[in-house]
Amino acid sequence: MFQKLNYQIYRFKYNYAPYLNLSKPVDVSLELSSYCTNACGYCYHSDRSTLPFKKGYMKTLLAQKIIFEAADLGVHSVKFNYRGESTMHPEFEYITSISKKEAHGSTFIDRVTNSNFNFPYEKESIFRGLCNQTKVKVSFDSFRKDIFEKQRKGSNYEKTLANMSKYYNYPGRDNVFVVQSVRTQLNKDEDLEHEIKSRFPSAVVSVRDVVEGRTNKDLSETVVEKRDAKNRQTCVQAHARLMVDWDGKVHVCCPDIGSRLVIGDCNKQGLREIWNSEKAKSIRKSLKDKSAFNLDPCRNCSSFESYKNFKKVWDS
């Protein structure tokens, strides 16, 4: 009961963060890896010669430092995700076990997202690491092999689906299993929710429309929904979370792929200090008065949360 109440408090703080003037983040995301096995057409990884960031793995000691600080602050949610695939980190199981230990079952909710499940079957440590989370989101867009492998370039349809099934039925797994799909022009006619539920009955389904803004190339063949720049609002993310790159640099939102809005460095500073820095406050202020929308990366942001009247299909 206490865990459920705490989760509701977490979601309230996150959703209404722009109005609460929080003294500490609600959510902290660690980029354990900026490498990825896939090259999805709507992602920067689709053209690795023009990646706007360097690739690397977060040092285990740095990840441990951030987790301990987040636990001490009573941060509600810690996620292991961002521009790459977190399960590629060689110490993935160990790092997630630390997070699970520090969670204490209530005030510290740990999660992992953007897992593409495109890894060798013998990687039992990955399955065990995923079991350390309270929620696991799997990216899976189509139950047609040709469409899936075209949209999720670099993935193997049979391997990914087999790993999903193995994890769904993994001994001792007691967390939330989410299948997250991106709807494009390629798969828009598929009844994804029905297909997912028929294979994974207890799974939570999250289907999002692909939008422009994530890359600098033409996405007209895949984009389903366009954004009206006149319909902008202050971004929830900047008022609620901190994003920590693999090298320790900290910024305020996931659409900031090139890390232009760096507000601190976890190698030298603590989470509370970074959150309450003048640079962080300045960014939050500029989002509220909308001056940020005239500058990159906010100008072309694709985040659903930065547009009025968006209807989210997930709750994490």
mmCIF file of N, CA and C in Angstrom, residues 192-316:
data_model
loop_
_atom_site.group_PDB
_atom_site.id
_atom_site.type_symbol
_atom_site.label_atom_id
_atom_site.label_comp_id
_atom_site.label_asym_id
_atom_site.label_seq_id
_atom_site.Cartn_x
_atom_site.Cartn_y
_atom_site.Cartn_z
ATOM 1 N N LEU A 192 -1.505 -3.280 -33.082
ATOM 2 C CA LEU A 192 -0.384 -3.649 -32.223
ATOM 3 C C LEU A 192 -0.826 -4.075 -30.831
ATOM 4 N N GLU A 193 -1.793 -3.377 -30.272
ATOM 5 C CA GLU A 193 -2.243 -3.739 -28.924
ATOM 6 C C GLU A 193 -2.786 -5.161 -28.891
ATOM 7 N N HIS A 194 -3.579 -5.521 -29.882
ATOM 8 C CA HIS A 194 -4.117 -6.891 -29.939
ATOM 9 C C HIS A 194 -2.999 -7.912 -30.087
ATOM 10 N N GLU A 195 -2.057 -7.627 -30.973
ATOM 11 C CA GLU A 195 -0.955 -8.557 -31.209
ATOM 12 C C GLU A 195 -0.111 -8.742 -29.954
ATOM 13 N N ILE A 196 0.160 -7.642 -29.262
ATOM 14 C CA ILE A 196 0.975 -7.713 -28.050
ATOM 15 C C ILE A 196 0.257 -8.475 -26.952
ATOM 16 N N LYS A 197 -1.016 -8.139 -26.742
ATOM 17 C CA LYS A 197 -1.793 -8.775 -25.673
ATOM 18 C C LYS A 197 -2.018 -10.263 -25.924
ATOM 19 N N SER A 198 -2.082 -10.658 -27.183
ATOM 20 C CA SER A 198 -2.304 -12.073 -27.486
ATOM 21 C C SER A 198 -1.084 -12.912 -27.123
ATOM 22 N N ARG A 199 0.093 -12.291 -27.132
ATOM 23 C CA ARG A 199 1.330 -13.008 -26.807
ATOM 24 C C ARG A 199 1.767 -12.777 -25.361
ATOM 25 N N PHE A 200 1.521 -11.575 -24.862
ATOM 26 C CA PHE A 200 1.948 -11.222 -23.507
ATOM 27 C C PHE A 200 0.742 -10.605 -22.776
ATOM 28 N N PRO A 201 -0.174 -11.432 -22.283
ATOM 29 C CA PRO A 201 -1.455 -10.959 -21.731
ATOM 30 C C PRO A 201 -1.348 -9.902 -20.637
ATOM 31 N N SER A 202 -0.349 -9.991 -19.772
ATOM 32 C CA SER A 202 -0.257 -9.040 -18.662
ATOM 33 C C SER A 202 0.598 -7.822 -18.982
ATOM 34 N N ALA A 203 1.092 -7.742 -20.199
ATOM 35 C CA ALA A 203 1.965 -6.621 -20.577
ATOM 36 C C ALA A 203 1.178 -5.317 -20.649
ATOM 37 N N VAL A 204 1.865 -4.229 -20.333
ATOM 38 C CA VAL A 204 1.312 -2.892 -20.545
ATOM 39 C C VAL A 204 1.721 -2.472 -21.954
ATOM 40 N N VAL A 205 0.785 -1.909 -22.705
ATOM 41 C CA VAL A 205 1.059 -1.533 -24.084
ATOM 42 C C VAL A 205 1.189 -0.015 -24.198
ATOM 43 N N SER A 206 2.240 0.446 -24.846
ATOM 44 C CA SER A 206 2.466 1.868 -25.056
ATOM 45 C C SER A 206 2.784 2.085 -26.538
ATOM 46 N N VAL A 207 1.870 2.718 -27.259
ATOM 47 C CA VAL A 207 2.056 2.970 -28.682
ATOM 48 C C VAL A 207 2.136 4.475 -28.909
ATOM 49 N N ARG A 208 3.225 4.947 -29.495
ATOM 50 C CA ARG A 208 3.425 6.373 -29.733
ATOM 51 C C ARG A 208 3.582 6.647 -31.229
ATOM 52 N N ASP A 209 3.087 7.770 -31.655
ATOM 53 C CA ASP A 209 3.282 8.190 -33.041
ATOM 54 C C ASP A 209 4.664 8.793 -33.197
ATOM 55 N N VAL A 210 5.341 8.462 -34.285
ATOM 56 C CA VAL A 210 6.638 9.075 -34.542
ATOM 57 C C VAL A 210 6.404 10.509 -35.022
ATOM 58 N N VAL A 211 7.250 11.413 -34.561
ATOM 59 C CA VAL A 211 7.133 12.826 -34.928
ATOM 60 C C VAL A 211 8.474 13.326 -35.428
ATOM 61 N N GLU A 212 8.466 14.460 -36.087
ATOM 62 C CA GLU A 212 9.707 15.056 -36.556
ATOM 63 C C GLU A 212 10.446 15.706 -35.388
ATOM 64 N N GLY A 213 11.741 15.922 -35.586
ATOM 65 C CA GLY A 213 12.498 16.639 -34.572
ATOM 66 C C GLY A 213 13.597 15.836 -33.919
ATOM 67 N N ARG A 214 13.560 14.508 -34.015
ATOM 68 C CA ARG A 214 14.574 13.687 -33.362
ATOM 69 C C ARG A 214 15.872 13.615 -34.172
ATOM 70 N N THR A 215 15.765 13.793 -35.479
ATOM 71 C CA THR A 215 16.960 13.785 -36.321
ATOM 72 C C THR A 215 16.911 14.982 -37.260
ATOM 73 N N ASN A 216 17.994 15.180 -37.971
ATOM 74 C CA ASN A 216 18.065 16.309 -38.894
ATOM 75 C C ASN A 216 17.777 15.901 -40.337
ATOM 76 N N LYS A 217 17.243 14.712 -40.532
ATOM 77 C CA LYS A 217 16.996 14.264 -41.894
ATOM 78 C C LYS A 217 15.500 14.185 -42.184
ATOM 79 N N ASP A 218 15.157 13.938 -43.432
ATOM 80 C CA ASP A 218 13.768 13.867 -43.869
ATOM 81 C C ASP A 218 13.132 12.577 -43.344
ATOM 82 N N LEU A 219 12.063 12.732 -42.564
ATOM 83 C CA LEU A 219 11.360 11.574 -42.018
ATOM 84 C C LEU A 219 9.947 11.447 -42.589
ATOM 85 N N SER A 220 9.705 12.062 -43.732
ATOM 86 C CA SER A 220 8.354 12.099 -44.289
ATOM 87 C C SER A 220 7.780 10.712 -44.543
ATOM 88 N N GLU A 221 8.634 9.724 -44.772
ATOM 89 C CA GLU A 221 8.143 8.374 -45.036
ATOM 90 C C GLU A 221 7.655 7.672 -43.776
ATOM 91 N N THR A 222 8.049 8.168 -42.618
ATOM 92 C CA THR A 222 7.669 7.497 -41.369
ATOM 93 C C THR A 222 6.790 8.338 -40.455
ATOM 94 N N VAL A 223 6.876 9.661 -40.531
ATOM 95 C CA VAL A 223 6.144 10.530 -39.609
ATOM 96 C C VAL A 223 4.634 10.324 -39.716
ATOM 97 N N VAL A 224 3.994 10.175 -38.571
ATOM 98 C CA VAL A 224 2.550 9.992 -38.503
ATOM 99 C C VAL A 224 1.873 11.270 -38.027
ATOM 100 N N GLU A 225 2.535 11.971 -37.116
ATOM 101 C CA GLU A 225 1.927 13.156 -36.511
ATOM 102 C C GLU A 225 2.898 14.330 -36.526
ATOM 103 N N LYS A 226 2.399 15.491 -36.939
ATOM 104 C CA LYS A 226 3.224 16.698 -36.950
ATOM 105 C C LYS A 226 2.852 17.582 -35.771
ATOM 106 N N ARG A 227 3.771 18.448 -35.368
ATOM 107 C CA ARG A 227 3.562 19.336 -34.239
ATOM 108 C C ARG A 227 3.323 20.762 -34.709
ATOM 109 N N ASP A 228 2.457 21.462 -34.002
ATOM 110 C CA ASP A 228 2.192 22.868 -34.278
ATOM 111 C C ASP A 228 3.034 23.701 -33.321
ATOM 112 N N ALA A 229 4.013 24.426 -33.862
ATOM 113 C CA ALA A 229 4.939 25.199 -33.041
ATOM 114 C C ALA A 229 4.242 26.265 -32.205
ATOM 115 N N LYS A 230 3.032 26.641 -32.584
ATOM 116 C CA LYS A 230 2.294 27.661 -31.839
ATOM 117 C C LYS A 230 1.649 27.076 -30.578
ATOM 118 N N ASN A 231 1.701 25.777 -30.464
ATOM 119 C CA ASN A 231 1.000 25.102 -29.368
ATOM 120 C C ASN A 231 1.981 24.599 -28.302
ATOM 121 N N ARG A 232 3.025 25.385 -28.022
ATOM 122 C CA ARG A 232 4.062 24.973 -27.085
ATOM 123 C C ARG A 232 3.718 25.330 -25.646
ATOM 124 N N GLN A 233 4.312 24.586 -24.714
ATOM 125 C CA GLN A 233 4.173 24.880 -23.293
ATOM 126 C C GLN A 233 5.468 24.502 -22.595
ATOM 127 N N THR A 234 5.635 24.961 -21.359
ATOM 128 C CA THR A 234 6.858 24.657 -20.634
ATOM 129 C C THR A 234 7.038 23.150 -20.502
ATOM 130 N N CYS A 235 8.253 22.693 -20.703
ATOM 131 C CA CYS A 235 8.547 21.269 -20.694
ATOM 132 C C CYS A 235 8.543 20.708 -19.267
ATOM 133 N N VAL A 236 7.840 19.613 -19.079
ATOM 134 C CA VAL A 236 7.793 18.980 -17.759
ATOM 135 C C VAL A 236 9.172 18.458 -17.360
ATOM 136 N N GLN A 237 9.893 17.903 -18.323
ATOM 137 C CA GLN A 237 11.154 17.244 -18.014
ATOM 138 C C GLN A 237 12.142 18.148 -17.279
ATOM 139 N N ALA A 238 12.308 19.355 -17.773
ATOM 140 C CA ALA A 238 13.289 20.263 -17.175
ATOM 141 C C ALA A 238 12.961 20.628 -15.739
ATOM 142 N N HIS A 239 11.704 20.505 -15.360
ATOM 143 C CA HIS A 239 11.266 20.837 -14.002
ATOM 144 C C HIS A 239 11.227 19.623 -13.088
ATOM 145 N N ALA A 240 11.492 18.438 -13.659
ATOM 146 C CA ALA A 240 11.322 17.227 -12.859
ATOM 147 C C ALA A 240 12.517 16.282 -12.855
ATOM 148 N N ARG A 241 13.361 16.354 -13.887
ATOM 149 C CA ARG A 241 14.382 15.312 -13.997
ATOM 150 C C ARG A 241 15.769 15.854 -14.330
ATOM 151 N N LEU A 242 16.745 14.982 -14.091
ATOM 152 C CA LEU A 242 18.119 15.224 -14.519
ATOM 153 C C LEU A 242 18.547 14.052 -15.397
ATOM 154 N N MET A 243 19.208 14.369 -16.510
ATOM 155 C CA MET A 243 19.738 13.351 -17.405
ATOM 156 C C MET A 243 21.255 13.347 -17.269
ATOM 157 N N VAL A 244 21.837 12.199 -16.967
ATOM 158 C CA VAL A 244 23.287 12.097 -16.802
ATOM 159 C C VAL A 244 23.871 11.283 -17.951
ATOM 160 N N ASP A 245 24.694 11.937 -18.773
ATOM 161 C CA ASP A 245 25.352 11.245 -19.880
ATOM 162 C C ASP A 245 26.377 10.252 -19.349
ATOM 163 N N TRP A 246 26.831 9.358 -20.221
ATOM 164 C CA TRP A 246 27.778 8.329 -19.813
ATOM 165 C C TRP A 246 29.068 8.908 -19.228
ATOM 166 N N ASP A 247 29.427 10.133 -19.649
ATOM 167 C CA ASP A 247 30.662 10.740 -19.147
ATOM 168 C C ASP A 247 30.444 11.622 -17.924
ATOM 169 N N GLY A 248 29.207 11.645 -17.404
ATOM 170 C CA GLY A 248 28.932 12.391 -16.185
ATOM 171 C C GLY A 248 28.318 13.759 -16.390
ATOM 172 N N LYS A 249 28.298 14.256 -17.630
ATOM 173 C CA LYS A 249 27.690 15.559 -17.906
ATOM 174 C C LYS A 249 26.176 15.472 -17.678
ATOM 175 N N VAL A 250 25.614 16.537 -17.115
ATOM 176 C CA VAL A 250 24.203 16.525 -16.745
ATOM 177 C C VAL A 250 23.434 17.577 -17.528
ATOM 178 N N HIS A 251 22.269 17.187 -18.030
ATOM 179 C CA HIS A 251 21.379 18.157 -18.661
ATOM 180 C C HIS A 251 19.947 17.831 -18.264
ATOM 181 N N VAL A 252 18.979 18.519 -18.870
ATOM 182 C CA VAL A 252 17.638 18.512 -18.281
ATOM 183 C C VAL A 252 16.573 17.748 -19.047
ATOM 184 N N CYS A 253 16.862 17.250 -20.248
ATOM 185 C CA CYS A 253 15.794 16.570 -20.977
ATOM 186 C C CYS A 253 16.356 15.612 -22.012
ATOM 187 N N CYS A 254 15.563 14.605 -22.382
ATOM 188 C CA CYS A 254 16.024 13.597 -23.338
ATOM 189 C C CYS A 254 16.090 14.089 -24.784
ATOM 190 N N PRO A 255 15.272 15.076 -25.227
ATOM 191 C CA PRO A 255 15.449 15.550 -26.606
ATOM 192 C C PRO A 255 16.759 16.308 -26.841
ATOM 193 N N ASP A 256 17.466 16.653 -25.769
ATOM 194 C CA ASP A 256 18.735 17.372 -25.905
ATOM 195 C C ASP A 256 19.842 16.389 -26.273
ATOM 196 N N ILE A 257 19.710 15.787 -27.457
ATOM 197 C CA ILE A 257 20.605 14.721 -27.897
ATOM 198 C C ILE A 257 22.074 15.154 -27.913
ATOM 199 N N GLY A 258 22.333 16.368 -28.348
ATOM 200 C CA GLY A 258 23.708 16.846 -28.440
ATOM 201 C C GLY A 258 24.238 17.455 -27.166
ATOM 202 N N SER A 259 23.478 17.350 -26.078
ATOM 203 C CA SER A 259 23.886 17.880 -24.768
ATOM 204 C C SER A 259 24.255 19.355 -24.821
ATOM 205 N N ARG A 260 23.389 20.161 -25.423
ATOM 206 C CA ARG A 260 23.646 21.601 -25.491
ATOM 207 C C ARG A 260 23.280 22.299 -24.185
ATOM 208 N N LEU A 261 22.380 21.695 -23.433
ATOM 209 C CA LEU A 261 21.911 22.326 -22.192
ATOM 210 C C LEU A 261 22.567 21.704 -20.974
ATOM 211 N N VAL A 262 23.879 21.558 -21.006
ATOM 212 C CA VAL A 262 24.619 20.973 -19.882
ATOM 213 C C VAL A 262 24.585 21.928 -18.698
ATOM 214 N N ILE A 263 24.198 21.412 -17.549
ATOM 215 C CA ILE A 263 24.092 22.242 -16.347
ATOM 216 C C ILE A 263 25.028 21.797 -15.225
ATOM 217 N N GLY A 264 25.792 20.736 -15.449
ATOM 218 C CA GLY A 264 26.696 20.282 -14.391
ATOM 219 C C GLY A 264 27.457 19.034 -14.788
ATOM 220 N N ASP A 265 28.250 18.532 -13.846
ATOM 221 C CA ASP A 265 29.089 17.361 -14.076
ATOM 222 C C ASP A 265 29.113 16.533 -12.796
ATOM 223 N N CYS A 266 28.564 15.322 -12.872
ATOM 224 C CA CYS A 266 28.483 14.459 -11.683
ATOM 225 C C CYS A 266 29.842 13.965 -11.212
ATOM 226 N N ASN A 267 30.876 14.128 -12.023
ATOM 227 C CA ASN A 267 32.220 13.776 -11.569
ATOM 228 C C ASN A 267 32.740 14.773 -10.544
ATOM 229 N N LYS A 268 32.180 15.996 -10.567
ATOM 230 C CA LYS A 268 32.663 17.066 -9.710
ATOM 231 C C LYS A 268 31.613 17.614 -8.755
ATOM 232 N N GLN A 269 30.335 17.368 -9.046
ATOM 233 C CA GLN A 269 29.253 17.969 -8.261
ATOM 234 C C GLN A 269 28.238 16.919 -7.827
ATOM 235 N N GLY A 270 27.442 17.302 -6.826
ATOM 236 C CA GLY A 270 26.374 16.434 -6.375
ATOM 237 C C GLY A 270 25.070 16.762 -7.098
ATOM 238 N N LEU A 271 24.123 15.856 -7.033
ATOM 239 C CA LEU A 271 22.847 16.045 -7.727
ATOM 240 C C LEU A 271 22.085 17.271 -7.222
ATOM 241 N N ARG A 272 22.062 17.459 -5.899
ATOM 242 C CA ARG A 272 21.328 18.601 -5.344
ATOM 243 C C ARG A 272 21.953 19.923 -5.791
ATOM 244 N N GLU A 273 23.283 19.985 -5.785
ATOM 245 C CA GLU A 273 23.975 21.199 -6.214
ATOM 246 C C GLU A 273 23.657 21.523 -7.671
ATOM 247 N N ILE A 274 23.670 20.507 -8.522
ATOM 248 C CA ILE A 274 23.393 20.707 -9.940
ATOM 249 C C ILE A 274 21.956 21.150 -10.155
ATOM 250 N N TRP A 275 21.033 20.501 -9.462
ATOM 251 C CA TRP A 275 19.614 20.818 -9.611
ATOM 252 C C TRP A 275 19.308 22.272 -9.239
ATOM 253 N N ASN A 276 19.981 22.768 -8.207
ATOM 254 C CA ASN A 276 19.714 24.124 -7.715
ATOM 255 C C ASN A 276 20.700 25.164 -8.237
ATOM 256 N N SER A 277 21.459 24.809 -9.257
ATOM 257 C CA SER A 277 22.421 25.747 -9.837
ATOM 258 C C SER A 277 21.698 26.862 -10.583
ATOM 259 N N GLU A 278 22.384 27.980 -10.754
ATOM 260 C CA GLU A 278 21.800 29.110 -11.476
ATOM 261 C C GLU A 278 21.501 28.747 -12.925
ATOM 262 N N LYS A 279 22.338 27.917 -13.513
ATOM 263 C CA LYS A 279 22.120 27.513 -14.903
ATOM 264 C C LYS A 279 20.824 26.699 -15.030
ATOM 265 N N ALA A 280 20.608 25.786 -14.093
ATOM 266 C CA ALA A 280 19.387 24.972 -14.127
ATOM 267 C C ALA A 280 18.151 25.834 -13.925
ATOM 268 N N LYS A 281 18.229 26.755 -12.970
ATOM 269 C CA LYS A 281 17.097 27.642 -12.707
ATOM 270 C C LYS A 281 16.803 28.526 -13.909
ATOM 271 N N SER A 282 17.862 28.971 -14.581
ATOM 272 C CA SER A 282 17.697 29.831 -15.745
ATOM 273 C C SER A 282 16.961 29.111 -16.869
ATOM 274 N N ILE A 283 17.301 27.834 -17.086
ATOM 275 C CA ILE A 283 16.634 27.054 -18.134
ATOM 276 C C ILE A 283 15.158 26.871 -17.805
ATOM 277 N N ARG A 284 14.869 26.557 -16.549
ATOM 278 C CA ARG A 284 13.463 26.366 -16.164
ATOM 279 C C ARG A 284 12.673 27.661 -16.320
ATOM 280 N N LYS A 285 13.311 28.787 -15.991
ATOM 281 C CA LYS A 285 12.650 30.086 -16.136
ATOM 282 C C LYS A 285 12.375 30.394 -17.612
ATOM 283 N N SER A 286 13.355 30.110 -18.480
ATOM 284 C CA SER A 286 13.187 30.405 -19.903
ATOM 285 C C SER A 286 12.100 29.547 -20.541
ATOM 286 N N LEU A 287 11.877 28.361 -19.988
ATOM 287 C CA LEU A 287 10.800 27.516 -20.489
ATOM 288 C C LEU A 287 9.438 28.048 -20.061
ATOM 289 N N LYS A 288 9.390 28.572 -18.857
ATOM 290 C CA LYS A 288 8.119 29.124 -18.381
ATOM 291 C C LYS A 288 7.722 30.382 -19.136
ATOM 292 N N ASP A 289 8.705 31.250 -19.439
ATOM 293 C CA ASP A 289 8.358 32.478 -20.165
ATOM 294 C C ASP A 289 8.424 32.287 -21.685
ATOM 295 N N LYS A 290 8.714 31.042 -22.124
ATOM 296 C CA LYS A 290 8.694 30.626 -23.529
ATOM 297 C C LYS A 290 9.832 31.195 -24.378
ATOM 298 N N SER A 291 10.766 31.876 -23.776
ATOM 299 C CA SER A 291 11.898 32.397 -24.548
ATOM 300 C C SER A 291 12.790 31.259 -25.050
ATOM 301 N N ALA A 292 12.768 30.115 -24.359
ATOM 302 C CA ALA A 292 13.585 28.968 -24.761
ATOM 303 C C ALA A 292 13.157 28.413 -26.110
ATOM 304 N N PHE A 293 11.887 28.619 -26.473
ATOM 305 C CA PHE A 293 11.375 28.047 -27.710
ATOM 306 C C PHE A 293 11.937 28.717 -28.959
ATOM 307 N N ASN A 294 12.667 29.805 -28.770
ATOM 308 C CA ASN A 294 13.283 30.492 -29.909
ATOM 309 C C ASN A 294 14.695 29.985 -30.186
ATOM 310 N N LEU A 295 15.180 29.088 -29.312
ATOM 311 C CA LEU A 295 16.558 28.612 -29.423
ATOM 312 C C LEU A 295 16.604 27.090 -29.498
ATOM 313 N N ASP A 296 17.660 26.547 -30.095
ATOM 314 C CA ASP A 296 17.870 25.103 -30.104
ATOM 315 C C ASP A 296 18.427 24.676 -28.749
ATOM 316 N N PRO A 297 18.137 23.468 -28.285
ATOM 317 C CA PRO A 297 17.365 22.428 -28.951
ATOM 318 C C PRO A 297 15.850 22.531 -28.737
ATOM 319 N N CYS A 298 15.414 23.480 -27.922
ATOM 320 C CA CYS A 298 13.985 23.588 -27.611
ATOM 321 C C CYS A 298 13.136 23.961 -28.827
ATOM 322 N N ARG A 299 13.717 24.705 -29.753
ATOM 323 C CA ARG A 299 12.958 25.223 -30.887
ATOM 324 C C ARG A 299 12.281 24.098 -31.680
ATOM 325 N N ASN A 300 13.004 23.014 -31.924
ATOM 326 C CA ASN A 300 12.462 21.913 -32.729
ATOM 327 C C ASN A 300 12.199 20.661 -31.908
ATOM 328 N N CYS A 301 11.923 20.852 -30.639
ATOM 329 C CA CYS A 301 11.710 19.709 -29.744
ATOM 330 C C CYS A 301 10.512 18.869 -30.186
ATOM 331 N N SER A 302 10.678 17.548 -30.119
ATOM 332 C CA SER A 302 9.604 16.639 -30.506
ATOM 333 C C SER A 302 8.881 16.036 -29.311
ATOM 334 N N SER A 303 9.292 16.385 -28.101
ATOM 335 C CA SER A 303 8.708 15.773 -26.912
ATOM 336 C C SER A 303 7.218 16.079 -26.800
ATOM 337 N N PHE A 304 6.427 15.052 -26.563
ATOM 338 C CA PHE A 304 4.990 15.226 -26.382
ATOM 339 C C PHE A 304 4.705 16.200 -25.240
ATOM 340 N N GLU A 305 5.542 16.155 -24.224
ATOM 341 C CA GLU A 305 5.284 16.940 -23.021
ATOM 342 C C GLU A 305 5.420 18.438 -23.239
ATOM 343 N N SER A 306 6.042 18.855 -24.333
ATOM 344 C CA SER A 306 6.232 20.281 -24.571
ATOM 345 C C SER A 306 5.144 20.889 -25.460
ATOM 346 N N TYR A 307 4.078 20.119 -25.682
ATOM 347 C CA TYR A 307 2.948 20.613 -26.476
ATOM 348 C C TYR A 307 1.653 20.480 -25.674
ATOM 349 N N LYS A 308 0.817 21.469 -25.771
ATOM 350 C CA LYS A 308 -0.430 21.483 -25.022
ATOM 351 C C LYS A 308 -1.374 20.370 -25.488
ATOM 352 N N ASN A 309 -2.166 19.905 -24.534
ATOM 353 C CA ASN A 309 -3.244 18.942 -24.809
ATOM 354 C C ASN A 309 -2.768 17.599 -25.352
ATOM 355 N N PHE A 310 -1.482 17.264 -25.121
ATOM 356 C CA PHE A 310 -1.036 15.950 -25.568
ATOM 357 C C PHE A 310 -1.643 14.885 -24.665
ATOM 358 N N LYS A 311 -1.884 13.730 -25.235
ATOM 359 C CA LYS A 311 -2.435 12.618 -24.470
ATOM 360 C C LYS A 311 -1.394 11.500 -24.429
ATOM 361 N N LYS A 312 -0.796 11.326 -23.291
ATOM 362 C CA LYS A 312 0.241 10.303 -23.177
ATOM 363 C C LYS A 312 -0.393 8.935 -23.066
ATOM 364 N N VAL A 313 0.302 7.966 -23.603
ATOM 365 C CA VAL A 313 -0.214 6.594 -23.600
ATOM 366 C C VAL A 313 0.647 5.710 -22.686
ATOM 367 N N TRP A 314 1.422 6.349 -21.835
ATOM 368 C CA TRP A 314 2.257 5.600 -20.906
ATOM 369 C C TRP A 314 2.227 6.318 -19.555
ATOM 370 N N ASP A 315 2.693 5.656 -18.538
ATOM 371 C CA ASP A 315 2.667 6.264 -17.206
ATOM 372 C C ASP A 315 3.927 5.844 -16.466
ATOM 373 N N SER A 316 5.033 6.501 -16.796
ATOM 374 C CA SER A 316 6.306 6.096 -16.194
ATOM 375 C C SER A 316 7.210 7.296 -16.012
#
